[in-house]
mmCIF file of C-alpha atoms and ligand atoms in Angstrom:
data_model
loop_
_atom_site.group_PDB
_atom_site.id
_atom_site.type_symbol
_atom_site.label_atom_id
_atom_site.label_comp_id
_atom_site.label_asym_id
_atom_site.label_seq_id
_atom_site.Cartn_x
_atom_site.Cartn_y
_atom_site.Cartn_z
ATOM 1 C CA UNK A 1 -21.181 -1.616 -7.676
ATOM 2 C CA UNK A 2 -21.766 -3.117 -4.169
ATOM 3 C CA UNK A 3 -21.661 -0.081 -2.131
ATOM 4 C CA UNK A 4 -23.510 -1.109 0.420
ATOM 5 C CA UNK A 5 -21.733 -1.265 4.063
ATOM 6 C CA UNK A 6 -20.626 1.396 6.421
ATOM 7 C CA UNK A 7 -16.621 2.054 6.766
ATOM 8 C CA UNK A 8 -16.463 1.106 10.825
ATOM 9 C CA UNK A 9 -13.311 2.421 12.569
ATOM 10 C CA UNK A 10 -12.186 0.756 16.135
ATOM 11 C CA UNK A 11 -9.657 1.628 18.188
ATOM 12 C CA UNK A 12 -7.463 2.675 15.086
ATOM 13 C CA UNK A 13 -3.653 4.126 15.900
ATOM 14 C CA UNK A 14 -0.715 4.976 13.926
ATOM 15 C CA UNK A 15 2.868 5.280 14.891
ATOM 16 C CA UNK A 16 5.220 6.912 12.771
ATOM 17 C CA UNK A 17 8.666 6.161 13.130
ATOM 18 C CA UNK A 18 8.267 3.028 15.788
ATOM 19 C CA UNK A 19 9.050 3.344 19.500
ATOM 20 C CA UNK A 20 9.681 7.293 20.217
ATOM 21 C CA UNK A 21 8.859 8.208 16.841
ATOM 22 C CA UNK A 22 5.365 9.971 16.406
ATOM 23 C CA UNK A 23 1.751 8.995 17.580
ATOM 24 C CA UNK A 24 -0.463 10.309 15.274
ATOM 25 C CA UNK A 25 -4.099 7.936 15.619
ATOM 26 C CA UNK A 26 -4.434 7.470 19.067
ATOM 27 C CA UNK A 27 -7.479 4.601 19.486
ATOM 28 C CA UNK A 28 -9.752 6.347 17.111
ATOM 29 C CA UNK A 29 -13.328 5.275 16.699
ATOM 30 C CA UNK A 30 -15.653 6.386 13.661
ATOM 31 C CA UNK A 31 -18.621 4.719 11.937
ATOM 32 C CA UNK A 32 -19.932 6.278 8.821
ATOM 33 C CA UNK A 33 -23.247 5.934 7.457
ATOM 34 C CA UNK A 34 -23.050 4.115 4.348
ATOM 35 C CA UNK A 35 -23.993 6.063 1.430
ATOM 36 C CA UNK A 36 -22.834 9.315 3.909
ATOM 37 C CA UNK A 37 -21.084 12.351 3.163
ATOM 38 C CA UNK A 38 -18.616 12.849 6.355
ATOM 39 C CA UNK A 39 -16.661 14.944 6.544
ATOM 40 C CA UNK A 40 -13.581 15.409 9.273
ATOM 41 C CA UNK A 41 -12.092 18.629 10.655
ATOM 42 C CA UNK A 42 -8.911 19.194 13.243
ATOM 43 C CA UNK A 43 -6.210 21.323 14.150
ATOM 44 C CA UNK A 44 -3.127 21.451 11.226
ATOM 45 C CA UNK A 45 -1.348 17.731 12.320
ATOM 46 C CA UNK A 46 -3.699 15.746 14.439
ATOM 47 C CA UNK A 47 -3.662 13.081 11.805
ATOM 48 C CA UNK A 48 -6.155 13.282 9.437
ATOM 49 C CA UNK A 49 -4.331 12.794 6.389
ATOM 50 C CA UNK A 50 -2.698 9.832 8.148
ATOM 51 C CA UNK A 51 -6.335 8.554 8.851
ATOM 52 C CA UNK A 52 -6.613 8.951 4.883
ATOM 53 C CA UNK A 53 -3.720 7.071 4.117
ATOM 54 C CA UNK A 54 -4.065 4.598 6.483
ATOM 55 C CA UNK A 55 -7.807 3.681 5.034
ATOM 56 C CA UNK A 56 -6.433 4.392 1.246
ATOM 57 C CA UNK A 57 -3.869 0.886 2.231
ATOM 58 C CA UNK A 58 -0.511 3.512 1.834
ATOM 59 C CA UNK A 59 0.428 3.171 4.957
ATOM 60 C CA UNK A 60 0.425 0.824 7.909
ATOM 61 C CA UNK A 61 -2.138 1.016 11.088
ATOM 62 C CA UNK A 62 -0.132 -0.282 14.506
ATOM 63 C CA UNK A 63 -3.116 -1.054 16.011
ATOM 64 C CA UNK A 64 -7.370 -0.637 15.447
ATOM 65 C CA UNK A 65 -9.225 -2.647 12.952
ATOM 66 C CA UNK A 66 -10.818 -0.999 9.646
ATOM 67 C CA UNK A 67 -13.918 -2.379 7.493
ATOM 68 C CA UNK A 68 -14.222 -0.731 4.673
ATOM 69 C CA UNK A 69 -18.206 -0.286 2.731
ATOM 70 C CA UNK A 70 -18.686 -2.798 0.049
ATOM 71 C CA UNK A 71 -15.324 -4.917 -1.763
ATOM 72 C CA UNK A 72 -13.368 -2.471 0.504
ATOM 73 C CA UNK A 73 -11.748 -0.941 -2.780
ATOM 74 C CA UNK A 74 -11.405 2.607 -2.279
ATOM 75 C CA UNK A 75 -10.231 5.905 -4.380
ATOM 76 C CA UNK A 76 -8.012 8.469 -3.095
ATOM 77 C CA UNK A 77 -7.455 12.094 -3.720
ATOM 78 C CA UNK A 78 -4.499 13.345 -1.767
ATOM 79 C CA UNK A 79 -3.810 16.618 -0.223
ATOM 80 C CA UNK A 80 -2.316 18.600 -2.578
ATOM 81 C CA UNK A 81 -1.288 18.485 -6.620
ATOM 82 C CA UNK A 82 -1.983 14.360 -7.751
ATOM 83 C CA UNK A 83 -2.149 14.701 -11.003
ATOM 84 C CA UNK A 84 0.364 13.169 -13.355
ATOM 85 C CA UNK A 85 2.462 15.744 -15.066
ATOM 86 C CA UNK A 86 3.364 13.675 -18.073
ATOM 87 C CA UNK A 87 -0.746 12.535 -18.692
ATOM 88 C CA UNK A 88 -3.483 14.282 -20.403
ATOM 89 C CA UNK A 89 -6.157 14.906 -18.356
ATOM 90 C CA UNK A 90 -8.439 12.277 -19.702
ATOM 91 C CA UNK A 91 -5.678 10.067 -19.158
ATOM 92 C CA UNK A 92 -5.149 10.492 -15.819
ATOM 93 C CA UNK A 93 -9.073 10.323 -14.812
ATOM 94 C CA UNK A 94 -8.685 6.928 -17.321
ATOM 95 C CA UNK A 95 -5.461 5.855 -14.903
ATOM 96 C CA UNK A 96 -7.057 4.138 -12.231
ATOM 97 C CA UNK A 97 -9.422 2.307 -14.830
ATOM 98 C CA UNK A 98 -6.396 1.181 -16.695
ATOM 99 C CA UNK A 99 -4.954 -0.099 -13.445
ATOM 100 C CA UNK A 100 -8.618 -2.236 -12.609
ATOM 101 C CA UNK A 101 -8.411 -3.496 -15.978
ATOM 102 C CA UNK A 102 -10.852 -1.516 -17.769
ATOM 103 C CA UNK A 103 -10.950 -1.874 -21.611
ATOM 104 C CA UNK A 104 -9.214 1.218 -23.872
ATOM 105 C CA UNK A 105 -12.524 2.279 -25.206
ATOM 106 C CA UNK A 106 -14.463 2.196 -22.261
ATOM 107 C CA UNK A 107 -11.966 3.856 -20.550
ATOM 108 C CA UNK A 108 -12.277 6.913 -23.009
ATOM 109 C CA UNK A 109 -15.498 7.131 -22.617
ATOM 110 C CA UNK A 110 -15.967 7.060 -18.260
ATOM 111 C CA UNK A 111 -12.844 9.553 -18.882
ATOM 112 C CA UNK A 112 -14.878 11.532 -21.262
ATOM 113 C CA UNK A 113 -18.922 11.358 -19.093
ATOM 114 C CA UNK A 114 -16.665 12.276 -15.992
ATOM 115 C CA UNK A 115 -14.716 15.669 -16.961
ATOM 116 C CA UNK A 116 -18.247 16.783 -19.188
ATOM 117 C CA UNK A 117 -19.768 16.748 -15.858
ATOM 118 C CA UNK A 118 -17.160 18.709 -14.517
ATOM 119 C CA UNK A 119 -16.668 21.184 -17.276
ATOM 120 C CA UNK A 120 -13.791 20.131 -18.610
ATOM 121 C CA UNK A 121 -14.989 18.901 -22.180
ATOM 122 C CA UNK A 122 -13.069 21.113 -23.973
ATOM 123 C CA UNK A 123 -9.640 20.232 -22.061
ATOM 124 C CA UNK A 124 -9.799 16.609 -22.076
ATOM 125 C CA UNK A 125 -6.344 16.648 -24.683
ATOM 126 C CA UNK A 126 -4.890 19.049 -21.905
ATOM 127 C CA UNK A 127 -1.320 18.511 -20.035
ATOM 128 C CA UNK A 128 -2.002 19.353 -16.245
ATOM 129 C CA UNK A 129 0.418 22.663 -16.625
ATOM 130 C CA UNK A 130 -1.946 23.382 -19.206
ATOM 131 C CA UNK A 131 -4.380 24.051 -17.181
ATOM 132 C CA UNK A 132 -5.336 26.292 -13.980
ATOM 133 C CA UNK A 133 -4.815 25.056 -10.960
ATOM 134 C CA UNK A 134 -9.277 24.951 -9.953
ATOM 135 C CA UNK A 135 -9.013 23.052 -13.058
ATOM 136 C CA UNK A 136 -6.135 20.368 -12.271
ATOM 137 C CA UNK A 137 -8.430 20.287 -8.883
ATOM 138 C CA UNK A 138 -11.338 18.876 -11.073
ATOM 139 C CA UNK A 139 -9.254 16.783 -13.040
ATOM 140 C CA UNK A 140 -7.929 15.042 -9.602
ATOM 141 C CA UNK A 141 -11.794 14.694 -8.607
ATOM 142 C CA UNK A 142 -12.354 13.386 -11.715
ATOM 143 C CA UNK A 143 -10.111 10.741 -11.588
ATOM 144 C CA UNK A 144 -10.815 9.325 -7.888
ATOM 145 C CA UNK A 145 -14.921 9.655 -9.327
ATOM 146 C CA UNK A 146 -13.454 7.663 -12.398
ATOM 147 C CA UNK A 147 -12.830 4.418 -10.736
ATOM 148 C CA UNK A 148 -16.626 4.174 -8.652
ATOM 149 C CA UNK A 149 -15.159 2.466 -5.451
ATOM 150 C CA UNK A 150 -17.937 2.525 -2.579
ATOM 151 C CA UNK A 151 -15.438 4.386 -0.492
ATOM 152 C CA UNK A 152 -14.450 7.674 -1.657
ATOM 153 C CA UNK A 153 -11.406 9.645 0.356
ATOM 154 C CA UNK A 154 -10.371 13.286 -0.321
ATOM 155 C CA UNK A 155 -7.869 15.282 1.500
ATOM 156 C CA UNK A 156 -8.211 19.026 1.188
ATOM 157 C CA UNK A 157 -9.161 18.543 -2.340
ATOM 158 C CA UNK A 158 -10.773 21.990 -2.846
ATOM 159 C CA UNK A 159 -8.504 24.029 -0.370
ATOM 160 C CA UNK A 160 -6.364 26.014 -3.259
ATOM 161 C CA UNK A 161 -8.986 27.462 -4.885
ATOM 162 C CA UNK A 162 -10.253 30.564 -4.737
ATOM 163 C CA UNK A 163 -14.300 31.220 -3.600
ATOM 164 C CA UNK A 164 -15.954 31.064 -6.922
ATOM 165 C CA UNK A 165 -14.394 28.368 -7.707
ATOM 166 C CA UNK A 166 -14.475 26.130 -5.224
ATOM 167 C CA UNK A 167 -18.760 27.358 -5.039
ATOM 168 C CA UNK A 168 -18.500 25.497 -8.643
ATOM 169 C CA UNK A 169 -16.743 22.688 -7.831
ATOM 170 C CA UNK A 170 -18.922 21.482 -4.456
ATOM 171 C CA UNK A 171 -21.939 21.710 -6.643
ATOM 172 C CA UNK A 172 -20.172 19.279 -9.016
ATOM 173 C CA UNK A 173 -18.892 17.155 -6.555
ATOM 174 C CA UNK A 174 -22.230 16.748 -4.478
ATOM 175 C CA UNK A 175 -24.470 15.761 -7.780
ATOM 176 C CA UNK A 176 -21.520 13.027 -9.090
ATOM 177 C CA UNK A 177 -21.938 11.709 -4.689
ATOM 178 C CA UNK A 178 -25.617 11.627 -5.329
ATOM 179 C CA UNK A 179 -25.594 10.001 -8.827
ATOM 180 C CA UNK A 180 -22.855 7.554 -7.161
ATOM 181 C CA UNK A 181 -24.288 6.939 -3.916
ATOM 182 C CA UNK A 182 -20.745 6.011 -2.522
ATOM 183 C CA UNK A 183 -19.683 6.948 0.742
ATOM 184 C CA UNK A 184 -17.099 10.505 1.092
ATOM 185 C CA UNK A 185 -14.777 10.645 4.051
ATOM 186 C CA UNK A 186 -14.085 14.182 3.505
ATOM 187 C CA UNK A 187 -11.024 15.771 5.057
ATOM 188 C CA UNK A 188 -11.351 19.956 4.863
ATOM 189 C CA UNK A 189 -9.824 22.404 7.497
ATOM 190 C CA UNK A 190 -12.700 24.491 6.233
ATOM 191 C CA UNK A 191 -15.708 24.426 8.601
ATOM 192 C CA UNK A 192 -18.140 26.097 6.567
ATOM 193 C CA UNK A 193 -17.393 23.753 3.824
ATOM 194 C CA UNK A 194 -18.184 20.796 6.250
ATOM 195 C CA UNK A 195 -21.500 22.204 6.463
ATOM 196 C CA UNK A 196 -22.086 22.629 3.269
ATOM 197 C CA UNK A 197 -20.843 19.265 1.771
ATOM 198 C CA UNK A 198 -21.026 17.212 4.590
ATOM 199 C CA UNK A 199 -24.331 14.618 6.058
ATOM 200 C CA UNK A 200 -21.948 14.611 9.430
ATOM 201 C CA UNK A 201 -19.231 16.264 10.747
ATOM 202 C CA UNK A 202 -16.421 14.773 12.883
ATOM 203 C CA UNK A 203 -13.994 17.158 14.847
ATOM 204 C CA UNK A 204 -10.070 15.343 15.198
ATOM 205 C CA UNK A 205 -8.733 16.165 18.413
ATOM 206 C CA UNK A 206 -5.445 17.408 18.522
ATOM 207 C CA UNK A 207 -2.333 15.417 18.038
ATOM 208 C CA UNK A 208 -2.921 11.941 18.714
ATOM 209 C CA UNK A 209 -5.616 12.072 17.005
ATOM 210 C CA UNK A 210 -9.534 10.312 18.126
ATOM 211 C CA UNK A 211 -12.578 11.819 17.625
ATOM 212 C CA UNK A 212 -13.639 14.096 19.678
ATOM 213 C CA UNK A 213 -17.022 15.074 18.309
ATOM 214 C CA UNK A 214 -19.418 13.777 15.671
ATOM 215 C CA UNK A 215 -22.581 16.007 15.019
ATOM 216 C CA UNK A 216 -25.411 15.859 12.136
ATOM 217 C CA UNK A 217 -25.437 18.954 9.689
ATOM 218 C CA UNK A 218 -28.966 20.195 10.370
ATOM 219 C CA UNK A 219 -29.577 21.802 6.851
ATOM 220 C CA UNK A 220 -31.407 20.814 3.758
ATOM 221 C CA UNK A 221 -30.060 20.226 0.641
ATOM 222 C CA UNK A 222 -29.645 21.826 -2.065
ATOM 223 C CA UNK A 223 -27.083 23.948 -0.051
ATOM 224 C CA UNK A 224 -24.695 27.113 -0.954
ATOM 225 C CA UNK A 225 -21.966 27.940 1.082
ATOM 226 C CA UNK A 226 -22.073 31.533 0.177
ATOM 227 C CA UNK A 227 -25.710 31.446 1.430
ATOM 228 C CA UNK A 228 -24.498 29.110 4.668
ATOM 229 C CA UNK A 229 -24.967 31.980 7.427
ATOM 230 C CA UNK A 230 -28.292 32.993 6.659
ATOM 231 C CA UNK A 231 -29.120 29.277 7.609
ATOM 232 C CA UNK A 232 -31.242 29.037 11.044
ATOM 233 C CA UNK A 233 -29.212 27.141 13.524
ATOM 234 C CA UNK A 234 -25.959 28.605 11.904
ATOM 235 C CA UNK A 235 -24.155 30.193 14.399
ATOM 236 C CA UNK A 236 -24.633 27.600 16.664
ATOM 237 C CA UNK A 237 -23.478 24.707 14.351
ATOM 238 C CA UNK A 238 -20.448 26.926 13.570
ATOM 239 C CA UNK A 239 -19.708 27.111 17.464
ATOM 240 C CA UNK A 240 -20.007 23.739 18.128
ATOM 241 C CA UNK A 241 -17.522 22.791 15.792
ATOM 242 C CA UNK A 242 -15.272 25.452 16.266
ATOM 243 C CA UNK A 243 -15.070 25.209 20.542
ATOM 244 C CA UNK A 244 -13.814 21.409 19.731
ATOM 245 C CA UNK A 245 -11.242 21.824 17.016
ATOM 246 C CA UNK A 246 -9.801 24.020 19.245
ATOM 247 C CA UNK A 247 -9.924 21.164 22.483
HETATM 248 N N1 LIG B 1 5.592 10.761 6.733
HETATM 249 C C1 LIG B 1 5.866 10.226 8.053
HETATM 250 N N2 LIG B 1 6.455 10.468 9.656
HETATM 251 C C2 LIG B 1 6.955 10.970 10.648
HETATM 252 N N3 LIG B 1 5.678 11.689 11.086
HETATM 253 C C3 LIG B 1 4.850 11.827 10.329
HETATM 254 C C4 LIG B 1 4.790 11.610 8.721
HETATM 255 N N4 LIG B 1 4.045 11.719 8.368
HETATM 256 C C5 LIG B 1 2.972 12.757 9.431
HETATM 257 N N5 LIG B 1 3.947 12.363 10.599
HETATM 258 C C6 LIG B 1 3.179 12.969 11.528
HETATM 259 O O1 LIG B 1 2.121 12.722 11.701
HETATM 260 C C7 LIG B 1 1.229 13.829 12.698
HETATM 261 C C8 LIG B 1 -0.010 13.516 11.193
HETATM 262 O O2 LIG B 1 0.322 13.835 10.738
HETATM 263 P P1 LIG B 1 -1.135 14.161 9.170
HETATM 264 O O3 LIG B 1 -0.220 15.409 8.156
HETATM 265 O O4 LIG B 1 -1.647 13.086 9.439
HETATM 266 O O5 LIG B 1 -1.926 15.389 9.892
HETATM 267 P P2 LIG B 1 -3.076 16.473 8.996
HETATM 268 O O6 LIG B 1 -3.927 16.543 10.247
HETATM 269 O O7 LIG B 1 -3.195 15.845 8.141
HETATM 270 O O8 LIG B 1 -2.673 17.994 9.242
HETATM 271 P P3 LIG B 1 -3.238 18.893 8.150
HETATM 272 O O9 LIG B 1 -4.683 19.979 8.284
HETATM 273 O O10 LIG B 1 -1.745 20.294 8.257
HETATM 274 O O11 LIG B 1 -2.251 18.523 6.610
HETATM 275 C C9 LIG B 1 2.165 15.314 12.219
HETATM 276 O O12 LIG B 1 3.193 15.030 13.739
HETATM 277 C C10 LIG B 1 3.057 14.829 11.605
HETATM 278 O O13 LIG B 1 4.427 15.411 11.852
HETATM 279 MG MG1 LIG B 2 -3.269 16.979 5.798
#
């Protein structure tokens, strides 16, 4: 898979509902380095999901340009539960592969491998309704990684998890990302989570969203959200992002 090339967004404007509607994003510029993990923070309603959906090709842009890494294909973990309830865990994971024409045997193998790396091998035949919320989130993450797209878009994929589960899945997520070297754009409203996962963090302004600040995360990896506050420089890094979100 070609994962080279940056994600480059120029002057992105998105209006919902045409003239007199809602302007969600206004002339947004963003550069994301190839292979990096880039988090997006911002107040509720500022257009974070809109940004992700435009890049996923689900809603049209009103103006602006977006250049995507590699062959331009993307994988997407939507906000909220996104598993198909009528498909087993392994079928959910294999779904995107099926759409891309991958054969049955390879689909099953790749789905099994990735479920295993997320600790779900014993639940591959279960339906989403038979899984816990944390397991369902992991299935949604597995499904996105399975297609091996050069750009992975994730919209608050861990926000429904308790702290302990979140920490475990964060570590699994970072391992998968480092293995595959894809570029990740990761929306969260949790500053500590952004500081745990990302190489860089961009904060969007209140609606209409544009990039108010982009900051490097100064902490060495591996990182652990439970120990983040003991890192030198944590208080300053947190405050900078917090104040940017407050506007
Ligand atoms: N389908 C839609 N039709 C009309 N307006 C929409 C639609 N989807 C979102 N909006 C509006 O666009 C703005 C941005 O919404 P968006 O979902 O991108 O915000 P968000 O930053 O993801 O918020 P949250 O943190 O709550 O998930 C909001 O004002 C919302 O009301
Ligand atoms: Mg959202």
